[in-house]
């Protein structure tokens, strides 16, 4: 691995997918007791002797996944697809929900003075949004449909707007989530009712937008939403699949094939932290409305309980390992 | 054609060709390197960077002479790279693995490999974005201060050694380096099957570019040069048509004659000459919406007809070495789509390196690619 910096882990956020770890399918994993946490920021305390880009006192956003640097994926710039990727809190690797943590210096990104450590923790999900929009080839002037207004749908919305989308629409089952999306600047919202058919959903999207979206970013993983994305997207457009759901999906592929609607998967991010940080620094993206709850590290159990149950309608829950932070 | 292994860690003879000054090339012994399996500094100039390297020790088999090697010998520098201390020369090479570091997984002793000579730092944004050839801390064989690989033994990063299929010779392995330049140039040109290619210059780089263009599926390739015998070679090696450049002829006449010879305007023009006239012609003759790729290097400042390229949207792209191009180069030769064997015209043992470079300098015998063989068991077979 490259030269290390040692950020003192100040904040970490809880991401819903961590809850899957609580399903003890792997006995080895439970015996090992892995550390959780991968959406984090910290303050550099100490640097390895070869580190030249960071110094003690620097506040950084931590990109949690480091590739092997030597395989053809890494050398082609797609290190996120490296088969030997070491990713925080992806078994068997420890995460960074701890007071002190060591990481490769080139995967720690200095935060500008006007970006707080709290916003720094959200650079990770924002990077997912940035990467999704890059995969979907979001350009200035695009009309963008986002399915799902959970945290990932919301950061994808923020990234799409920052990257030039001039008309955006977001869908969800839950009205409260759509309200949050409105607060973040989405142009149109569509509340999905349980009895709405796909045809109706596609039709309503078209009515609201007065045209078909150039790009759809699917952030739920729900089969019906993926189907809607394929049917609603403009001919020649792109559907980016961010959400993860069932392994096998039944999809109206012929429609997409004949209309040359490209389908592109999205997995994490690569080389996206600088753009994400720049978006926050310049004010193009405001992450603060996404932070709803705070816990000390001693109360991590409570934090995860809230994330699991949805009690209190959390969006992003921050856990603070630094004992000097008062929450 | 296939040399056998002789020794590995026990061998003390690591005769190496060392550039000691202008026109001062000497054969000296160097220690046989040990393949590292721990961190090392990749760039002595900037010891701030160090990365994991898993190395293999190679017995060197074929090392080709490149124009840049000759340039360093004759001028002592290329641009900002100045030879200030003795430096082993050579970077177009192939070898046999004789020893591997502890953690090496993809290679084993006996494997025959083509050696990609430039390793980036692996940590900067260029490296992480896949453009490691542009890494500011790039360590490239025989670009000062990094030693080259014209020696009996050489240690290199495992992932920059590419296994050769059994039916490829070591000479072909060494030719992967210039062929990779050609592959990279064609990528920059976004060159596709069925397109028409113009190559300016029929030196070694022009020739491999023509071969690679045909391999990708060019419907026609025209090669230009000032010299008749080079054009004849280009034709022998597969160019569909050739054109002799003349310094005194008006440019517009040359442009017209090239179009007539090709039957149309080229989609892409790759300049492998570095000559101002060739570059000027490239900009004028390339099809509207096409690409001009500048591979050859010449003067720092050039007077060029840019306006026409601008409003015809003829893109201009530079080329510097290659990145992730060795696999395709090897495929081209292994599949039979590109035959690079005829490019090798001269062979020398490493002991005769000075003679080899003299031949390169004087061009006696019209060399195309001169191969030097550091393996003491190498024998020239016809």
XYZ file of C-alpha atoms in Angstrom:
709
model
C 0.000 0.000 0.000
C 1.084 3.573 -0.479
C 2.392 5.940 2.181
C 0.063 6.251 5.140
C -1.463 9.203 6.835
C -3.216 8.683 10.108
C -6.465 10.585 10.299
C -8.097 10.723 13.688
C -11.528 9.555 12.802
C -13.757 12.392 13.775
C -17.029 11.516 12.183
C -18.540 8.576 10.455
C -21.970 8.221 8.944
C -24.193 5.221 8.954
C -25.146 3.885 5.613
C -28.195 1.620 5.362
C -26.440 -1.174 3.540
C -24.288 -1.856 6.573
C -27.361 -3.410 8.117
C -26.836 -6.433 5.919
C -23.864 -7.356 8.059
C -26.255 -8.055 10.885
C -27.332 -11.109 8.955
C -24.795 -13.610 10.255
C -24.294 -15.691 7.155
C -20.588 -15.905 7.637
C -19.525 -17.351 10.961
C -15.922 -16.409 10.307
C -16.912 -12.801 10.087
C -18.614 -12.785 13.484
C -15.689 -14.524 15.138
C -13.423 -11.810 13.737
C -15.699 -8.976 14.849
C -15.118 -6.589 11.989
C -15.224 -2.831 12.411
C -17.976 -0.977 10.632
C -17.982 2.400 8.939
C -16.820 3.731 5.577
C -18.326 7.202 5.105
C -15.882 9.240 7.075
C -13.762 12.289 7.609
C -10.920 12.899 9.991
C -8.029 15.069 11.096
C -4.490 14.007 10.273
C -2.464 13.322 13.429
C 0.645 11.698 12.070
C 2.091 11.011 8.630
C 4.447 8.328 7.362
C 7.909 9.667 6.462
C 7.271 9.566 2.722
C 3.992 11.490 2.834
C 4.379 14.880 1.184
C 0.811 15.896 0.369
C -0.630 16.013 3.907
C 0.529 17.227 7.314
C -0.741 16.916 10.892
C -3.750 19.147 11.403
C -5.118 18.727 7.881
C -8.829 17.899 7.793
C -9.623 15.251 5.206
C -12.433 13.329 3.551
C -11.506 9.647 3.427
C -12.044 7.642 0.253
C -12.502 4.163 1.746
C -11.578 1.846 -1.121
C -7.963 1.320 -2.237
C -7.184 -0.938 -5.195
C -4.088 -3.064 -5.701
C -2.625 -0.422 -8.069
C -1.024 -3.116 -10.274
C -3.831 -4.943 -12.081
C -5.159 -3.862 -15.465
C -8.303 -2.314 -13.895
C -6.196 -0.149 -11.611
C -3.818 0.812 -14.398
C -6.704 1.745 -16.674
C -8.077 4.120 -14.062
C -10.940 1.859 -12.953
C -9.536 0.961 -9.562
C -13.053 0.645 -8.132
C -13.397 -2.570 -10.163
C -10.167 -4.074 -8.850
C -10.749 -7.655 -7.716
C -8.295 -7.168 -4.843
C -9.944 -3.934 -3.691
C -9.630 -3.262 0.010
C -12.781 -1.420 1.053
C -13.566 -0.248 4.569
C -16.190 -2.393 6.281
C -16.549 -4.784 3.340
C -15.673 -8.189 4.780
C -13.046 -9.202 5.593
C -11.744 -5.647 5.976
C -12.266 -3.348 8.933
C -13.994 -0.038 8.546
C -13.183 3.307 10.121
C -15.821 3.762 12.821
C -13.158 4.093 15.467
C -11.219 6.831 17.190
C -7.995 6.335 15.211
C -7.529 5.023 11.734
C -4.642 4.682 9.276
C -5.163 5.150 5.548
C -3.236 5.666 2.310
C -2.369 9.341 1.982
C -3.488 9.630 -1.630
C -6.956 8.443 -0.651
C -7.330 11.223 1.907
C -8.540 14.461 0.374
C -7.901 17.765 2.076
C -11.082 19.646 2.841
C -11.240 23.302 1.808
C -11.523 25.720 4.741
C -15.197 26.354 4.080
C -16.165 22.663 4.138
C -16.804 21.200 7.597
C -15.765 17.735 8.771
C -19.455 16.854 8.911
C -19.885 17.714 5.254
C -16.621 15.842 4.684
C -18.236 12.574 5.779
C -20.885 12.982 3.108
C -18.347 13.272 0.316
C -18.492 9.477 0.099
C -22.188 9.194 -0.807
C -21.913 12.347 -2.915
C -19.105 10.623 -4.850
C -21.552 7.805 -5.595
C -23.938 10.425 -7.011
C -21.158 12.036 -9.044
C -20.032 8.686 -10.412
C -23.612 7.715 -11.266
C -24.101 10.956 -13.192
C -20.794 10.449 -15.025
C -21.837 6.907 -15.960
C -25.185 8.273 -17.136
C -23.317 10.995 -19.071
C -25.332 13.812 -17.518
C -24.602 16.968 -19.494
C -25.550 20.586 -19.226
C -29.152 20.991 -20.323
C -30.188 17.403 -19.646
C -33.607 16.401 -18.359
C -33.051 13.897 -15.552
C -35.349 11.379 -13.870
C -34.283 10.004 -10.485
C -36.135 7.057 -9.016
C -35.928 6.915 -5.233
C -35.476 9.803 -2.809
C -33.459 7.999 -0.154
C -29.988 9.331 0.663
C -28.498 8.034 -2.596
C -31.346 9.421 -4.697
C -30.850 12.759 -2.973
C -27.074 12.975 -3.490
C -27.610 11.873 -7.087
C -30.066 14.734 -7.471
C -27.531 17.162 -6.035
C -24.802 15.881 -8.341
C -27.065 15.951 -11.409
C -27.991 19.588 -10.782
C -24.362 20.519 -10.186
C -23.417 18.804 -13.436
C -25.864 20.862 -15.403
C -29.238 19.102 -15.414
C -31.734 21.857 -16.066
C -34.903 19.884 -15.396
C -35.136 17.218 -12.709
C -37.889 14.946 -11.432
C -37.712 12.513 -8.522
C -40.087 9.709 -7.506
C -40.689 7.921 -4.188
C -43.358 6.152 -2.158
C -42.863 8.430 0.835
C -44.126 12.024 0.762
C -41.666 13.224 3.414
C -38.723 12.170 1.261
C -40.106 14.055 -1.710
C -40.452 17.152 0.492
C -36.752 16.884 1.280
C -35.979 16.575 -2.426
C -37.972 19.775 -3.037
C -35.937 21.491 -0.349
C -32.818 20.428 -2.273
C -34.112 21.980 -5.474
C -35.747 19.255 -7.554
C -38.116 20.699 -10.159
C -40.845 18.063 -9.998
C -41.795 15.249 -7.640
C -44.020 12.247 -8.224
C -45.436 10.287 -5.310
C -45.832 6.655 -6.307
C -49.069 5.158 -4.988
C -49.283 1.430 -4.365
C -51.913 0.847 -7.039
C -50.237 2.869 -9.796
C -49.365 0.825 -12.858
C -46.132 1.216 -14.775
C -47.943 2.738 -17.707
C -49.547 5.306 -15.439
C -46.222 6.113 -13.792
C -44.450 6.606 -17.131
C -47.341 8.710 -18.355
C -47.366 10.938 -15.262
C -43.599 11.480 -15.562
C -44.057 12.580 -19.171
C -46.914 14.889 -18.214
C -44.940 16.629 -15.499
C -41.793 17.040 -17.563
C -43.615 17.773 -20.826
C -40.973 15.559 -22.457
C -39.085 12.313 -21.862
C -35.958 12.418 -19.685
C -32.566 12.137 -21.414
C -31.212 10.227 -18.461
C -32.721 8.096 -15.706
C -30.854 7.295 -12.510
C -32.443 4.371 -10.736
C -31.684 4.558 -7.007
C -34.127 2.064 -5.447
C -33.185 -1.384 -6.758
C -36.905 -2.162 -6.981
C -37.853 -4.103 -10.114
C -40.852 -1.971 -10.941
C -38.742 1.189 -10.799
C -36.109 -0.279 -13.097
C -38.897 -1.157 -15.536
C -40.268 2.373 -15.377
C -36.789 3.808 -15.990
C -36.390 1.724 -19.159
C -39.794 2.716 -20.461
C -39.725 6.380 -19.522
C -36.272 7.290 -20.821
C -36.044 9.100 -24.151
C -34.975 7.132 -27.221
C -31.201 7.187 -27.394
C -30.945 7.996 -23.700
C -29.208 6.309 -20.767
C -30.464 4.431 -17.724
C -27.919 4.211 -14.908
C -28.653 1.525 -12.319
C -27.378 2.595 -8.917
C -29.790 0.802 -6.601
C -29.207 -2.873 -5.819
C -32.121 -5.266 -5.454
C -32.958 -8.790 -6.580
C -30.357 -10.725 -8.532
C -32.836 -11.617 -11.240
C -35.145 -9.031 -12.728
C -37.829 -9.283 -15.380
C -37.384 -6.317 -17.680
C -38.924 -4.954 -20.914
C -35.593 -5.137 -22.714
C -36.833 -5.109 -26.277
C -38.144 -1.596 -25.749
C -34.705 -0.442 -24.598
C -32.893 -2.319 -27.378
C -34.950 -0.984 -30.260
C -34.812 2.553 -28.923
C -31.065 2.312 -28.118
C -31.560 3.165 -24.479
C -28.216 2.260 -22.902
C -28.192 0.453 -19.564
C -25.165 1.166 -17.394
C -24.414 -0.272 -13.976
C -22.898 1.861 -11.258
C -20.513 0.604 -8.595
C -19.074 2.989 -6.017
C -16.807 5.637 -7.649
C -13.340 6.254 -9.037
C -11.459 9.548 -9.111
C -14.668 11.335 -8.057
C -13.701 12.820 -4.684
C -12.049 15.946 -6.145
C -15.173 16.805 -8.163
C -17.462 16.091 -5.190
C -15.387 18.293 -2.879
C -15.275 21.057 -5.496
C -19.078 20.989 -5.762
C -19.410 21.541 -2.014
C -16.626 24.137 -1.838
C -18.188 26.302 -4.543
C -21.677 26.003 -3.086
C -23.066 24.147 -6.095
C -24.055 21.400 -3.654
C -25.282 21.860 -0.079
C -24.974 18.637 1.902
C -26.025 20.046 5.268
C -29.780 19.377 4.853
C -28.991 15.655 4.595
C -27.564 15.462 8.113
C -30.404 14.762 10.504
C -28.974 12.993 13.558
C -25.822 12.833 15.653
C -24.545 10.229 18.103
C -21.371 9.733 20.092
C -19.432 6.572 19.256
C -20.503 5.108 22.616
C -24.090 5.256 21.360
C -23.423 3.532 18.041
C -25.924 0.820 18.942
C -28.645 3.465 19.226
C -27.507 5.011 15.960
C -27.803 1.734 14.106
C -31.144 1.016 15.699
C -32.419 4.291 14.339
C -31.017 3.509 10.894
C -32.652 0.070 10.943
C -36.074 1.129 12.130
C -36.297 4.502 10.410
C -37.604 5.940 13.657
C -37.281 9.713 13.566
C -37.104 9.702 9.757
C -33.336 9.918 9.533
C -31.548 10.690 6.276
C -27.887 10.727 7.285
C -26.905 9.754 10.815
C -23.467 10.907 11.923
C -21.478 9.094 14.606
C -18.692 11.008 16.322
C -15.692 9.000 17.565
C -13.779 12.088 18.729
C -14.386 12.359 22.487
C -13.938 16.145 22.238
C -17.052 16.459 20.078
C -20.055 17.165 22.205
C -23.320 15.675 21.022
C 16.147 -18.174 -32.315
C 15.401 -19.229 -28.794
C 18.258 -18.797 -26.367
C 18.469 -20.985 -23.317
C 18.689 -19.758 -19.756
C 22.065 -19.435 -18.192
C 22.196 -18.823 -14.472
C 20.104 -16.591 -12.335
C 20.924 -15.431 -8.868
C 24.313 -17.173 -8.981
C 25.508 -15.484 -12.139
C 27.962 -12.678 -11.466
C 28.283 -11.505 -15.081
C 25.892 -8.607 -15.613
C 27.620 -6.902 -18.548
C 25.742 -3.657 -19.226
C 25.929 -0.952 -21.895
C 26.480 2.314 -20.050
C 26.188 5.809 -21.478
C 28.997 7.732 -19.781
C 28.993 10.901 -21.826
C 28.423 12.243 -25.296
C 29.477 9.546 -27.786
C 30.897 7.643 -24.826
C 29.228 4.242 -24.586
C 31.022 1.634 -22.470
C 30.452 -1.961 -21.487
C 30.740 -2.361 -17.736
C 29.801 -4.868 -15.089
C 26.910 -4.019 -12.781
C 25.632 -6.032 -9.775
C 22.935 -8.553 -10.630
C 19.777 -7.083 -9.102
C 17.656 -9.005 -6.589
C 13.933 -8.974 -7.382
C 12.294 -6.837 -4.699
C 9.109 -7.735 -2.886
C 8.907 -4.729 -0.669
C 8.583 -1.012 -1.202
C 11.169 0.835 -3.192
C 11.549 4.359 -4.442
C 10.471 4.498 -8.026
C 11.874 7.874 -8.754
C 15.270 8.738 -7.241
C 14.553 12.380 -8.057
C 11.512 12.405 -5.825
C 11.949 9.947 -2.982
C 8.641 11.129 -1.534
C 6.845 8.437 -3.493
C 7.097 4.764 -2.876
C 4.713 2.060 -3.864
C 4.387 -1.684 -3.646
C 6.445 -3.352 -6.314
C 6.629 -7.022 -6.915
C 9.558 -7.705 -9.121
C 10.926 -10.391 -11.332
C 14.542 -10.857 -12.392
C 14.943 -11.176 -16.133
C 17.698 -12.527 -18.298
C 17.667 -10.075 -21.190
C 17.350 -11.579 -24.660
C 16.649 -8.901 -27.280
C 17.056 -5.144 -26.902
C 16.283 -2.888 -29.866
C 17.940 0.459 -30.515
C 15.568 3.410 -30.593
C 16.181 6.833 -32.091
C 15.980 8.280 -28.594
C 18.837 6.037 -27.409
C 20.947 7.351 -30.289
C 19.883 10.909 -29.481
C 21.035 10.578 -25.870
C 24.341 9.144 -27.093
C 24.962 11.939 -29.584
C 23.476 14.924 -27.735
C 23.482 13.835 -24.095
C 19.932 15.064 -23.590
C 16.392 15.184 -24.917
C 14.448 18.234 -23.812
C 14.519 18.442 -20.004
C 16.097 14.995 -19.610
C 19.844 15.387 -19.327
C 22.355 12.568 -18.826
C 24.383 13.815 -15.870
C 25.584 10.477 -14.494
C 26.430 7.164 -16.168
C 23.212 5.501 -17.230
C 22.507 2.073 -18.729
C 20.933 2.510 -22.154
C 18.109 0.531 -23.838
C 14.340 0.263 -23.354
C 12.850 -1.811 -26.207
C 13.338 -5.252 -24.772
C 12.298 -8.805 -24.052
C 13.674 -11.389 -21.659
C 13.234 -14.616 -19.747
C 12.153 -14.703 -16.117
C 14.907 -16.324 -14.040
C 13.835 -15.443 -10.501
C 10.700 -14.022 -8.916
C 10.040 -12.002 -5.765
C 8.175 -13.793 -2.946
C 4.759 -12.377 -3.734
C 4.847 -12.611 -7.522
C 1.798 -14.520 -8.703
C 1.475 -14.134 -12.460
C 4.973 -15.087 -13.649
C 7.380 -17.936 -12.986
C 10.974 -18.731 -13.963
C 11.148 -19.717 -17.619
C 8.393 -17.367 -18.740
C 9.296 -15.315 -21.821
C 8.138 -11.721 -21.615
C 7.937 -8.406 -23.431
C 8.999 -5.610 -21.085
C 7.010 -2.391 -20.832
C 9.754 -0.009 -19.730
C 7.879 2.826 -18.008
C 6.329 2.445 -14.547
C 4.346 5.283 -12.983
C 4.118 6.114 -9.298
C 0.676 4.431 -9.126
C -0.595 7.055 -6.641
C -1.041 10.337 -8.446
C -4.231 11.339 -10.225
C -2.731 10.546 -13.648
C -1.895 6.995 -12.565
C -5.245 6.500 -10.857
C -7.110 7.814 -13.876
C -5.383 5.257 -16.114
C -2.967 7.643 -17.799
C 0.138 6.468 -16.019
C 2.310 7.355 -19.026
C 1.780 11.010 -18.059
C 2.830 10.490 -14.451
C 5.217 13.282 -13.403
C 7.226 10.723 -11.404
C 7.377 8.183 -14.222
C 10.449 5.938 -14.056
C 11.300 5.045 -17.654
C 14.203 2.851 -18.741
C 17.048 4.886 -20.229
C 15.435 8.258 -19.603
C 17.797 9.888 -17.117
C 18.308 9.233 -14.326
C 16.675 5.794 -14.631
C 18.876 2.967 -15.931
C 17.804 1.136 -19.066
C 17.771 -2.585 -19.675
C 20.612 -3.241 -22.124
C 22.351 -5.548 -19.675
C 22.488 -9.286 -19.134
C 20.093 -9.102 -16.185
C 17.370 -6.668 -15.277
C 14.748 -6.512 -12.514
C 11.316 -5.102 -13.295
C 7.797 -4.831 -11.912
C 5.832 -8.032 -12.452
C 2.800 -6.314 -13.917
C 4.880 -4.526 -16.543
C 6.177 -7.815 -17.971
C 3.848 -9.401 -20.508
C 4.047 -13.092 -21.252
C 4.782 -13.883 -24.874
C 2.822 -16.620 -26.652
C 5.055 -19.593 -27.500
C 5.183 -18.842 -31.201
C 6.510 -15.291 -30.764
C 10.266 -14.717 -30.831
C 12.231 -12.547 -28.411
C 12.864 -10.103 -31.260
C 9.123 -9.739 -31.734
C 8.859 -9.286 -27.981
C 11.293 -6.380 -28.110
C 9.316 -4.851 -30.989
C 6.241 -4.609 -28.765
C 7.593 -1.327 -27.455
C 7.528 0.601 -30.751
C 4.374 -1.267 -31.740
C 2.738 -0.043 -28.507
C 3.515 3.527 -29.605
C 1.677 2.761 -32.840
C -1.291 1.230 -31.007
C -1.483 4.277 -28.745
C -1.315 6.642 -31.723
C -4.191 4.842 -33.411
C -6.228 4.993 -30.181
C -5.613 8.727 -30.037
C -6.818 8.894 -33.640
C -9.943 6.966 -32.635
C -9.129 4.874 -35.703
C -11.713 2.291 -36.740
C -12.117 -0.594 -39.147
C -12.886 0.614 -42.649
C -11.271 4.023 -42.260
C -8.459 5.418 -44.370
C -5.108 6.184 -42.766
C -2.254 8.465 -43.822
C 1.135 7.905 -42.169
C 3.781 10.587 -42.577
C 7.283 9.137 -42.373
C 8.473 5.603 -43.140
C 11.026 5.209 -40.363
C 10.536 2.412 -37.803
C 7.654 4.219 -36.080
C 5.909 5.019 -39.373
C 6.258 1.382 -40.405
C 4.799 -0.085 -37.181
C 2.018 2.495 -37.378
C 1.192 1.358 -40.895
C 1.246 -2.296 -39.742
C -0.962 -1.558 -36.746
C -3.366 0.471 -38.892
C -3.759 -2.459 -41.280
C -4.187 -4.834 -38.332
C -7.065 -2.727 -36.977
C -8.719 -2.906 -40.387
C -7.801 0.201 -42.327
C -9.303 -0.014 -45.784
C -6.190 1.741 -47.088
C -2.925 3.089 -45.695
C -0.699 5.544 -47.543
C 2.829 6.146 -46.254
C 4.939 9.179 -47.155
C 8.661 9.788 -46.842
C 11.378 11.834 -48.513
C 13.480 8.750 -49.250
C 12.769 6.289 -52.030
C 14.210 3.138 -50.451
C 12.153 3.696 -47.260
C 9.001 3.936 -49.356
C 9.942 0.695 -51.079
C 10.229 -0.990 -47.683
C 6.847 0.417 -46.675
C 5.304 -1.054 -49.794
C 7.033 -4.407 -49.182
C 5.663 -4.497 -45.639
C 2.080 -3.873 -46.709
C 1.381 -0.192 -47.354
C -1.380 0.113 -49.947
C 0.246 3.124 -51.520
C 3.218 5.400 -50.977
C 4.093 8.992 -51.800
C 7.477 10.670 -51.977
C 7.598 14.037 -50.232
C 9.594 16.790 -51.859
C 10.665 19.877 -49.901
C 10.483 22.191 -52.875
C 7.021 21.303 -54.110
C 4.194 23.681 -53.168
C 2.111 22.318 -50.295
C -1.229 22.501 -52.034
C 0.159 20.445 -54.880
C 1.378 17.797 -52.414
C -2.031 17.768 -50.722
C -3.741 17.250 -54.069
C -1.359 14.471 -55.129
C -1.784 12.595 -51.848
C -5.565 12.729 -52.199
C -5.321 11.401 -55.740
C -2.986 8.587 -54.710
C -5.274 7.542 -51.839
C -8.453 8.104 -53.796
C -9.922 10.165 -50.949
C -9.036 12.266 -47.918
C -7.790 10.238 -44.947
C -9.963 9.975 -41.812
C -6.824 10.173 -39.743
C -3.258 11.267 -40.347
C -0.509 10.147 -38.019
C 2.688 12.111 -38.291
C 5.714 9.957 -37.514
C 8.267 12.313 -39.035
C 8.247 15.325 -36.717
C 8.993 17.521 -39.722
C 7.162 20.836 -40.056
C 6.280 20.251 -43.692
C 4.744 16.876 -42.867
C 2.688 18.353 -40.027
C 1.486 21.240 -42.184
C 0.426 18.812 -44.919
C -1.326 16.614 -42.321
C -3.529 19.525 -41.238
C -4.491 20.372 -44.802
C -5.049 16.923 -46.228
C -7.055 15.285 -43.409
C -10.793 14.966 -43.935
C -13.138 17.474 -42.294
C -14.052 16.127 -38.854
C -10.969 13.904 -38.857
C -7.976 13.641 -36.553
C -4.304 14.534 -36.880
C -2.119 12.663 -34.397
C 1.376 13.980 -33.773
C 3.656 11.114 -32.762
C 6.935 12.352 -34.226
C 8.831 14.999 -32.288
C 10.609 17.903 -33.945
C 11.045 21.623 -33.350
C 9.635 23.224 -30.238
C 7.991 26.043 -32.202
C 6.240 25.473 -35.525
C 4.394 27.651 -37.986
C 1.210 25.778 -38.892
C -2.012 26.458 -40.862
C -4.347 26.163 -37.871
C -7.423 28.056 -39.067
C -8.442 25.452 -41.622
C -8.165 22.709 -39.001
C -10.270 24.764 -36.595
C -13.256 25.437 -38.801
C -13.131 21.974 -40.327
C -13.016 20.497 -36.813
C -9.880 18.511 -37.515
C -8.700 17.521 -34.042
C -5.021 17.629 -33.157
C -3.809 15.107 -30.584
C -0.342 14.537 -29.201
C 1.224 11.183 -28.431
C 3.604 10.380 -25.629
C 4.650 6.734 -25.365
C 1.668 4.449 -24.496
C -0.526 3.188 -21.662
C -2.225 -0.192 -21.363
C -1.273 -0.926 -24.994
C 1.017 -3.953 -24.695
C -1.803 -6.529 -24.634
C -3.208 -5.243 -27.923
C 0.242 -5.045 -29.510
C 0.933 -8.653 -28.514
C -2.478 -9.742 -29.860
C -1.822 -8.071 -33.198
C 1.376 -10.033 -33.710
C 0.207 -13.285 -32.120
C -2.903 -13.386 -34.315
C -0.854 -12.826 -37.444
C -2.545 -9.528 -38.214
C 0.753 -7.650 -37.987
C 4.070 -9.086 -39.152
C 6.876 -7.160 -37.472
C 9.701 -9.663 -38.107
C 10.986 -8.006 -41.319
C 11.694 -4.800 -39.373
C 14.724 -6.416 -37.734
C 17.652 -5.892 -40.091
C 20.749 -6.153 -37.901
C 21.879 -8.236 -34.938
C 24.746 -7.669 -32.515
C 25.937 -9.313 -29.321
C 26.027 -7.008 -26.327
C 29.837 -6.987 -26.511
C 29.473 -5.240 -29.884
C 27.074 -2.572 -28.626
C 29.362 0.279 -29.689
C 29.381 -1.096 -33.251
C 25.621 -1.476 -33.114
C 25.179 2.169 -32.186
C 27.669 3.228 -34.870
C 25.496 1.422 -37.413
C 22.443 3.222 -36.042
C 24.226 6.585 -36.221
C 25.732 6.228 -39.705
C 22.787 4.244 -41.126
C 25.293 2.024 -42.902
C 23.433 -0.905 -44.463
C 20.115 0.977 -44.182
C 19.090 -0.437 -40.810
C 15.453 -0.362 -39.721
C 15.579 -2.050 -36.313
C 18.907 -3.119 -34.833
C 18.710 -5.837 -32.160
C 21.321 -6.319 -29.464
C 21.488 -9.629 -27.615
C 22.801 -9.689 -24.037
C 22.375 -13.439 -23.537
C 25.862 -14.942 -23.950
C 24.268 -18.057 -25.456
C 22.503 -16.159 -28.183
C 23.235 -17.371 -31.657
C 22.122 -15.742 -34.850
C 19.981 -18.192 -36.798
C 18.560 -17.464 -40.194
